Structure formats: C-alpha cells, structure tokens
XYZ file of C-alpha atoms in Angstrom:
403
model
C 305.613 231.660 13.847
C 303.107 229.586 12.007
C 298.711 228.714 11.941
C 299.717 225.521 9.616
C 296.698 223.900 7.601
C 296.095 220.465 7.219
C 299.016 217.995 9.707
C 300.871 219.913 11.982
C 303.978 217.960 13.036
C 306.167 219.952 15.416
C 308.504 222.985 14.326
C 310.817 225.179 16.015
C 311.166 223.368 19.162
C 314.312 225.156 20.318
C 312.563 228.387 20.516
C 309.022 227.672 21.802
C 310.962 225.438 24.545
C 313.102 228.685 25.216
C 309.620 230.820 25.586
C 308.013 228.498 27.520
C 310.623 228.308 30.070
C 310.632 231.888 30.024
C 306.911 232.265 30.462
C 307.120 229.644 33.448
C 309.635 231.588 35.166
C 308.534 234.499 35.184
C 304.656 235.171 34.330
C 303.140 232.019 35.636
C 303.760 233.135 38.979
C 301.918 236.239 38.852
C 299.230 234.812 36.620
C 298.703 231.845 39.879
C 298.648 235.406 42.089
C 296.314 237.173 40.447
C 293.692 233.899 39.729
C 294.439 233.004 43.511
C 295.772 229.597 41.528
C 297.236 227.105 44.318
C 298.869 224.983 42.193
C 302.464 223.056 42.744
C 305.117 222.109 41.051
C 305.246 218.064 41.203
C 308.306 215.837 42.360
C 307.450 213.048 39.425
C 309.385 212.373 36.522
C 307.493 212.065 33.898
C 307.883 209.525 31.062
C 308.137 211.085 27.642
C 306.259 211.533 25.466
C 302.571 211.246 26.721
C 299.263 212.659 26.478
C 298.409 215.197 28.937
C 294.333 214.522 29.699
C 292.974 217.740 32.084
C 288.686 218.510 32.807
C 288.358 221.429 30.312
C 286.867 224.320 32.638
C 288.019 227.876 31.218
C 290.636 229.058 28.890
C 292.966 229.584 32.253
C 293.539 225.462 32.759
C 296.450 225.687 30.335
C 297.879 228.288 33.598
C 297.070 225.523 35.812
C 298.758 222.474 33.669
C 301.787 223.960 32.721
C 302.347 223.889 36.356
C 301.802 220.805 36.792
C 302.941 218.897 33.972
C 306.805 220.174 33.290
C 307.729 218.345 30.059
C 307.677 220.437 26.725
C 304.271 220.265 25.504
C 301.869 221.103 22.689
C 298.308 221.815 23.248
C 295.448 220.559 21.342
C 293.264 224.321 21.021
C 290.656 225.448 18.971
C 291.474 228.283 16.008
C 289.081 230.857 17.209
C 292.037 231.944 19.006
C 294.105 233.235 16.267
C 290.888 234.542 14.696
C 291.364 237.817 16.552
C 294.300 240.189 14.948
C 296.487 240.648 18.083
C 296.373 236.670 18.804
C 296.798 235.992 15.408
C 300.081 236.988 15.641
C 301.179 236.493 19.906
C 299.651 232.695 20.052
C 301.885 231.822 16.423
C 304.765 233.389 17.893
C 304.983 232.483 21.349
C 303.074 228.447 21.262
C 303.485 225.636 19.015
C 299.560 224.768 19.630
C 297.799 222.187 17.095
C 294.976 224.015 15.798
C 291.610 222.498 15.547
C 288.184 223.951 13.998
C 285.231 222.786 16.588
C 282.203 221.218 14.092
C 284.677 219.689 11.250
C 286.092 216.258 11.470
C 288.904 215.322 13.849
C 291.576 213.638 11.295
C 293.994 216.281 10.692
C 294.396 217.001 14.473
C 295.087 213.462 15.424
C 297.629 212.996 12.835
C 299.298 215.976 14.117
C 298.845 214.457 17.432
C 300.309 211.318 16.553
C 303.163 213.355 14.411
C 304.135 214.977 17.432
C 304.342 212.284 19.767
C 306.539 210.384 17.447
C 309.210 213.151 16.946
C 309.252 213.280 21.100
C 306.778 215.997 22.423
C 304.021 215.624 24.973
C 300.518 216.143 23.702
C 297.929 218.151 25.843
C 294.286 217.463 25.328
C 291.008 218.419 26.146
C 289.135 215.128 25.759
C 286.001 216.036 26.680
C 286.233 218.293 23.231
C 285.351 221.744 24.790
C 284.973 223.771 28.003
C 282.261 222.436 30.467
C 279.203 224.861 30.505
C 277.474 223.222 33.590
C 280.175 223.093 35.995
C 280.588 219.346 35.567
C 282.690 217.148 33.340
C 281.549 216.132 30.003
C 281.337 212.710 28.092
C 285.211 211.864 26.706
C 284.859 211.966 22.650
C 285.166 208.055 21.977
C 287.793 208.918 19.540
C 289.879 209.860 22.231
C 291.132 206.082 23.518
C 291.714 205.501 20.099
C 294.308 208.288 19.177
C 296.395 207.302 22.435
C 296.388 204.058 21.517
C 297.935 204.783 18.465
C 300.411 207.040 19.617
C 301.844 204.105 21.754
C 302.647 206.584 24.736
C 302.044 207.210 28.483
C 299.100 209.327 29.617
C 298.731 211.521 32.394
C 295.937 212.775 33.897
C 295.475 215.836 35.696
C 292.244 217.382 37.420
C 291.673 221.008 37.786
C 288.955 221.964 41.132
C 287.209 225.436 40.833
C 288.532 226.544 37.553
C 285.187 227.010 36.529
C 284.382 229.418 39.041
C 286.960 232.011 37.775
C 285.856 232.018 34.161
C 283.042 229.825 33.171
C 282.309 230.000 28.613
C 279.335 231.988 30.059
C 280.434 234.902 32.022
C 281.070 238.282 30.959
C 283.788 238.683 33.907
C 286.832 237.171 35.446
C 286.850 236.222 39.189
C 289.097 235.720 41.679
C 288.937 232.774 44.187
C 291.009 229.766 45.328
C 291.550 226.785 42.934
C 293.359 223.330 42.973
C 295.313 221.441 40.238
C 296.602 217.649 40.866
C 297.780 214.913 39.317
C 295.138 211.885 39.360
C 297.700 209.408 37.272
C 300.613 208.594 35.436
C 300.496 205.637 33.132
C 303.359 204.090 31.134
C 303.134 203.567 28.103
C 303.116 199.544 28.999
C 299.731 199.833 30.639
C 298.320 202.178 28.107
C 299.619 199.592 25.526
C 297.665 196.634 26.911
C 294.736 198.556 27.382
C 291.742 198.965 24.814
C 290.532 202.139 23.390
C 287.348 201.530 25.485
C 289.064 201.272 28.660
C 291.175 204.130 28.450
C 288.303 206.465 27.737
C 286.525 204.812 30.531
C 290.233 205.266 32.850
C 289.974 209.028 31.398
C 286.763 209.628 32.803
C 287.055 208.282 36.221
C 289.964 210.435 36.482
C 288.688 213.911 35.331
C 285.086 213.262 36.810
C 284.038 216.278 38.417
C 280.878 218.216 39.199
C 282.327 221.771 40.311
C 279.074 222.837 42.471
C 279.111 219.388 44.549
C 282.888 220.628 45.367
C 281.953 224.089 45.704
C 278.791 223.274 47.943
C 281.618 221.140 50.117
C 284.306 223.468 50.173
C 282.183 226.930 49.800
C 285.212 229.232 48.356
C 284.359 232.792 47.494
C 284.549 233.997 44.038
C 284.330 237.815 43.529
C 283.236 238.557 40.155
C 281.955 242.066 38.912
C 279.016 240.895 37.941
C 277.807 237.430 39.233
C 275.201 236.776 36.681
C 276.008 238.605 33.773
C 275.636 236.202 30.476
C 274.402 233.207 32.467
C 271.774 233.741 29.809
C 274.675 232.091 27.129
C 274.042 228.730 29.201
C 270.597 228.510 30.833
C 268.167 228.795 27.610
C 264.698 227.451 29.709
C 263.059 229.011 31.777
C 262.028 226.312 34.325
C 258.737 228.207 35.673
C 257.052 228.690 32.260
C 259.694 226.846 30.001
C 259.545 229.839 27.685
C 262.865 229.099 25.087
C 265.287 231.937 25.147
C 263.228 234.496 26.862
C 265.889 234.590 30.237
C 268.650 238.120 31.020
C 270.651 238.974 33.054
C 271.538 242.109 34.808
C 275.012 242.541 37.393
C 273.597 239.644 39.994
C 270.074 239.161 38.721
C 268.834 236.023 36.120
C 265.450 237.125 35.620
C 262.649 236.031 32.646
C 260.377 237.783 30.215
C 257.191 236.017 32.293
C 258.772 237.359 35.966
C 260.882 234.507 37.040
C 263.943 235.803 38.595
C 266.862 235.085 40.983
C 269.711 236.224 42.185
C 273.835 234.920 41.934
C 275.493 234.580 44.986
C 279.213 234.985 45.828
C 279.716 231.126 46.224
C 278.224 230.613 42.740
C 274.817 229.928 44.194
C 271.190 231.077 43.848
C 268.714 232.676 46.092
C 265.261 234.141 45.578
C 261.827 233.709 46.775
C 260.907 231.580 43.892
C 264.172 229.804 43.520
C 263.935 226.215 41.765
C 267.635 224.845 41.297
C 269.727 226.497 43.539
C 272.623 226.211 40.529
C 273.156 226.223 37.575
C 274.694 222.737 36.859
C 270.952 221.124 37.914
C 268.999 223.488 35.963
C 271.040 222.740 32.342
C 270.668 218.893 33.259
C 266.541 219.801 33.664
C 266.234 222.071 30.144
C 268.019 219.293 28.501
C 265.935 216.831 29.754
C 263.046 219.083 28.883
C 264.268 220.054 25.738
C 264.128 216.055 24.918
C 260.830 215.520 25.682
C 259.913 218.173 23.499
C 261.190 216.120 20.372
C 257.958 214.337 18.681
C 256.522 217.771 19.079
C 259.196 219.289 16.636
C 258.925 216.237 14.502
C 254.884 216.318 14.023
C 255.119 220.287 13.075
C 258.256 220.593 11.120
C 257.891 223.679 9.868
C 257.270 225.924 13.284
C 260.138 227.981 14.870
C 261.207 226.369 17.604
C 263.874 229.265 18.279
C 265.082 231.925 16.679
C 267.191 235.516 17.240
C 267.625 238.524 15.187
C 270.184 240.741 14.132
C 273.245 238.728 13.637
C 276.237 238.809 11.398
C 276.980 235.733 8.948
C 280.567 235.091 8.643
C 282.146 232.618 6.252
C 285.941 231.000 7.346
C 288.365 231.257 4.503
C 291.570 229.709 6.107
C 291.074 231.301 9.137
C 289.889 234.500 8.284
C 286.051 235.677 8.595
C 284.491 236.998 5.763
C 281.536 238.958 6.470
C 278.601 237.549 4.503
C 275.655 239.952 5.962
C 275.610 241.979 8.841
C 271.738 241.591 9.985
C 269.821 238.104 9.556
C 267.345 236.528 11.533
C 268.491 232.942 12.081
C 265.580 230.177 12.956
C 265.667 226.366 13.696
C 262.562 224.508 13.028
C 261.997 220.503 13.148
C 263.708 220.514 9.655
C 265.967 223.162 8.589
C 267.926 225.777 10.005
C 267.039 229.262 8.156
C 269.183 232.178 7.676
C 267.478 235.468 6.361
C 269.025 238.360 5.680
C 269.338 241.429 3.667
C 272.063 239.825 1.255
C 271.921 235.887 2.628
C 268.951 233.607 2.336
C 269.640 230.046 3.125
C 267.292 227.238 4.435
C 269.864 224.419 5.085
C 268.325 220.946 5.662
C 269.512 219.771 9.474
C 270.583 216.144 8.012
C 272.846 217.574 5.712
C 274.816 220.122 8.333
C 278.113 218.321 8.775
C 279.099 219.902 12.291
C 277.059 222.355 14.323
C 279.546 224.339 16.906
C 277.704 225.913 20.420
C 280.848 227.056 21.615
C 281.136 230.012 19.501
C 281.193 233.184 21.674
C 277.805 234.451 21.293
C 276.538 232.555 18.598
C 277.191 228.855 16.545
C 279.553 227.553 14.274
C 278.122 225.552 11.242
C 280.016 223.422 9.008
C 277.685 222.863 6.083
C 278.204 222.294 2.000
C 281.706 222.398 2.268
C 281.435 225.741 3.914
C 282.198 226.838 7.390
C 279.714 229.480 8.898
C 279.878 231.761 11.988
C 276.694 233.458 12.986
C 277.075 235.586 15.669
C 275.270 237.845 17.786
C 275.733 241.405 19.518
C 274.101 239.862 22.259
C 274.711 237.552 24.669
C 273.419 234.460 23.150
C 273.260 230.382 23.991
C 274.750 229.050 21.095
C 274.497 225.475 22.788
C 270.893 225.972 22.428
C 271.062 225.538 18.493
C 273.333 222.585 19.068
C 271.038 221.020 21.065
C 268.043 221.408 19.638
C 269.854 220.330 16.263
C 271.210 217.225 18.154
C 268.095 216.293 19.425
C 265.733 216.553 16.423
C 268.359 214.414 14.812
C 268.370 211.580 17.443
C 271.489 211.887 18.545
C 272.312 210.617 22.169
C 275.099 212.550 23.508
C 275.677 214.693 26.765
C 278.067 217.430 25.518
C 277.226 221.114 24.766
C-alpha cells in the first residue's frame, strides 16, 4: 500500500489485519515446517497495546513472533527491504511495517512508534538495533527504555533459541534445524510505568540474553546447510594466526586464509582442523574486536596508512528509497582519518568525525550517512561490512559492543 517518509502512524488496519490472519492461517504453518520452527501458540491474553521486544537473529524471527505474540502488530524493519523491485511492492501491500534507514537518526521511527501505540496497535522491535552477527545478543540501544516509557504501554518479551543457526547476516544459505520461541515476560503497563528508562533496558536485556553457541554446545541440534562456511568471511575479518585484516574465504565447508590458516564448519555450527583456535565463531569476533582495539594508537600515530581497503565496488546514493548508481568500480579505503572513495567518476575523502552514521549491516558492503547524503557501497563479493564500522567506531573512541 504505502513506504511513507517521515512519521508513520498506522493506516489501513482493516486490511493488513485481514492479511495477517490470512498469512497465519495458512502459510505460517508450512513456513514452521519447512524451518523445522517448534514454536506454539500461547494461552495468555495479552494487554493491548505493547511493545513486542524479541533477540534479533535472522530475518525469519518475525515467522517465529507472529506465533507467539497474537495481537495485531507492526514491526519496526529496516528499508533495505523495499529497496529490491519485487519487495517494493509485496512488503507495502501485504505489512504495515515502520520503516527505518540503519546509520540516520532514530526520531521519525519512534514517533511512529509512539503514533501507533496511541491509536491501539502493538509495536514489534528489535532493540538490540540489528541482527546478531556472533551468535549472541547485542547491547539494547539506550534509546530503547526511553521510547516505551513514553508510549505508556505494556512490554513483552519474547526469546527466540537457534534462529541463528538457520540464517545467520553471514551465510550464503538457508538451513534447516530445530528452533524454540518463548515468552520470557509480560509486563503491564503499571510496572512499565513505574519503571525508569534505565531499568527497562536493563529488564530487556536480562530477558533476551542469549549466546546461541553456549545453547547449541548444550543442546547440539543439527543444521544442514548447503554450504556450512560459505560467507563466514562477511563476519570474521582477522585472521587470528597472523592477524592479517581481510585476507580470510571461504569455500562450501572450508574458512581458510591468504597465509594458510584454515578450518573447517561442522554440521552443529562448530569448527575442526588441525590448527583450530576458537572452535566458533562467536569467540573468535569477541577476540578480532578485542584485537582490533588494541590496534587503535597505532591508527592514530600514522593517520594516513590504509588500514583496510577493497576494490571494485559500486557507489550508490539513496534518493527516497531508490539507489542511484554513482560509479560502478571504486576502491574504498579507511585510514586513521578519513574514509576514501576512488573511482572512475567519484572521488571523495570524507573526514571520519564528520560521517553522521556508518551502517555494517549492508549486504556485502556499508551504509554511510554523510553531508546530508546517504551512501551504499557495495561489493560483488562477499564482504564484512562490520569491519568498516568497527574500525570507524574505534578510531573515533566510541565504546559500544554492536556490529
């Protein structure tokens, strides 16, 4: 029906209540089938309207929540979904989502948020602000307590177990394996109301705490993917043997380096080798980061040297929410003070301080919201945008845990 701009207060209600029925009926089933999904449908009565928390695993949770959480509801989701031409028109038609653009400023969407709960309609969020790439939940955006207590609704919190497994922001392919949904809580709106924005954050995040390979490693469920380790190069970036940045690929099972390091994926998620150093993925990306820190007076002391860079990518520019193809081969670069774009028809050397939001979520590249401007640089390859957005995050100072 609609990609609105700016506050999005709910439309059409009737009909995307009438779909969503529908779509509950009659495709969730085989979608919980098919994603081995072992979801059920609660005996609560919910008090309406609330915010709908989950642990933000894969683009499936929303399969996982509807289930569980029966009220109409909107869903807080990022735009890059309706970037594509055959979503731009299914997800208008057939959802009433609130659109958000990851690496600009929050204030539209929680207006929208707070428009929606006051005509009636449930709210589900994300707070953690994107999908996990290690396997484990992420920090909850402080703004988040805030917005809920400004809605002056109930909250519930749901948390989703091996989600990640089936389609991690990393992997090329989908897998099939058994996963869990529950219910943590359900909090009126009288508790939420005499709690501060500081303690529902910190009520948010004991609830959706999870680290998926600590369950995994406990419950050992199979997941049969294609190709275990394709793309696992989009989230590990450092080679832990000789810390090389950017030099790791995969190949159907394999994760293997430019100096020799290599391993290989198992079906539980897991990895083996003779020279095997984490045994997952989840401890290796807390190791690069911590490495990656350590590496930050370095950058500062020799400002100018390329700390990372890849070749061959398209510059896009975001009018509305179309992309605009700006040039189709530049070499992008990240040094200890800018972040340079060179290309056939595009030459930009943007200073880091003055880059407004820096997106790592974008498939296979970043998202940068700079001079009024926003930018997608993207690759043919698979590529770790979170590497850009940490490096950026890090030469700035910034302590923060999120990709």
């Amino acid at each position: 029906m609609r990609v609105d701009k700016g506050v999005i207060p709910p439309k059409h209600k009737l009909w995307y209540k009438t779909f969503m029925f529908f779509a509950r009926t009659f495709f969730l089933p085989l979608f919980k089938f098919v994603l081995g999904i072992k979801t059920k449908k609660p005996k609560i009565n919910f008090e309406t309207p609330a915010i709908m928390v989950y642990n933000h695993s894969t683009d499936f949770d929303f399969i996982c929540t509807v289930d569980l959480y029966r009220p109409y509801i909107r869903y807080v989701m990022s735009d890059m979904m309706v970037m594509g031409k055959l979503a731009g028109i299914f997800f208008p038609m057939t959802t009433d989502f609130i659109y958000r653009r990851k690496g600009e400023k929050a204030d539209n969407t929680v207006k929208s948020v707070i428009s929606t709960i006051k005509d009636g309609v449930s709210v589900g969020i994300a707070p953690e602000g994107g999908e996990t790439v290690n396997g484990a939940t992420q920090t909850i955006r402080t703004r988040t307590g805030e917005m809920i207590k400004q809605c002056n609704c109930g909250l519930v919190t749901i948390r989703l177990y091996g989600m990640y497994f089936i389609k991690p922001s990393w992997a090329k392919h989908t897998a099939r394996g058994q996963t869990f949904g529950e219910i943590v809580g359900t909090y009126t709106k009288e508790k939420i109301s005499n709690m501060s924005p500081e303690e529902i954050n910190e009520l948010i995040a004991k609830d959706l705490q999870l680290n998926q390979y600590e369950w995994q490693r406990e419950h050992k469920c199979i997941f049969k993917r294609k190709c275990r380790a394709e793309w696992m190069e989009k989230a590990l970036y450092v080679c832990p043997k000789c810390k090389g940045i950017g030099k790791l690929h995969s190949h159907i099972h394999e994760l293997k380096c430019e100096c020799g390091y290599k391993l290989i994926v198992n079906e539980y998620g897991f990895y083996e080798g003779d020279e095997v150093i984490f045994d997952n993925l989840y401890d290796w990306d807390v190791w690069q980061r911590k490495y990656l820190r350590s590496q930050r007076q370095k950058w500062l002391d020799n400002p100018d040297n390329v700390i990372l860079f890849n070749d061959h990518m398209v510059v896009q520019v975001i009018r509305n929410i179309k992309p605009e193809t700006l040039d189709n081969d530049v070499k992008l670069s990240i040094t200890g003070n800018n972040m340079i774009i060179d290309g056939q028809k595009l030459k930009l050397r943007i200073d880091l301080n003055k880059i407004v939001g820096l997106s790592g979520s974008v498939d296979n590249g970043i998202g940068v919201n700079y001079n009024n401007k926003y930018y997608l640089i993207k690759s043919s390859r698979p590529l770790a945008g979170f590497s850009y957005r940490f490096i950026y995050k890090v030469i700035r100072g910034e302590d923060f845990t999120n990709g």
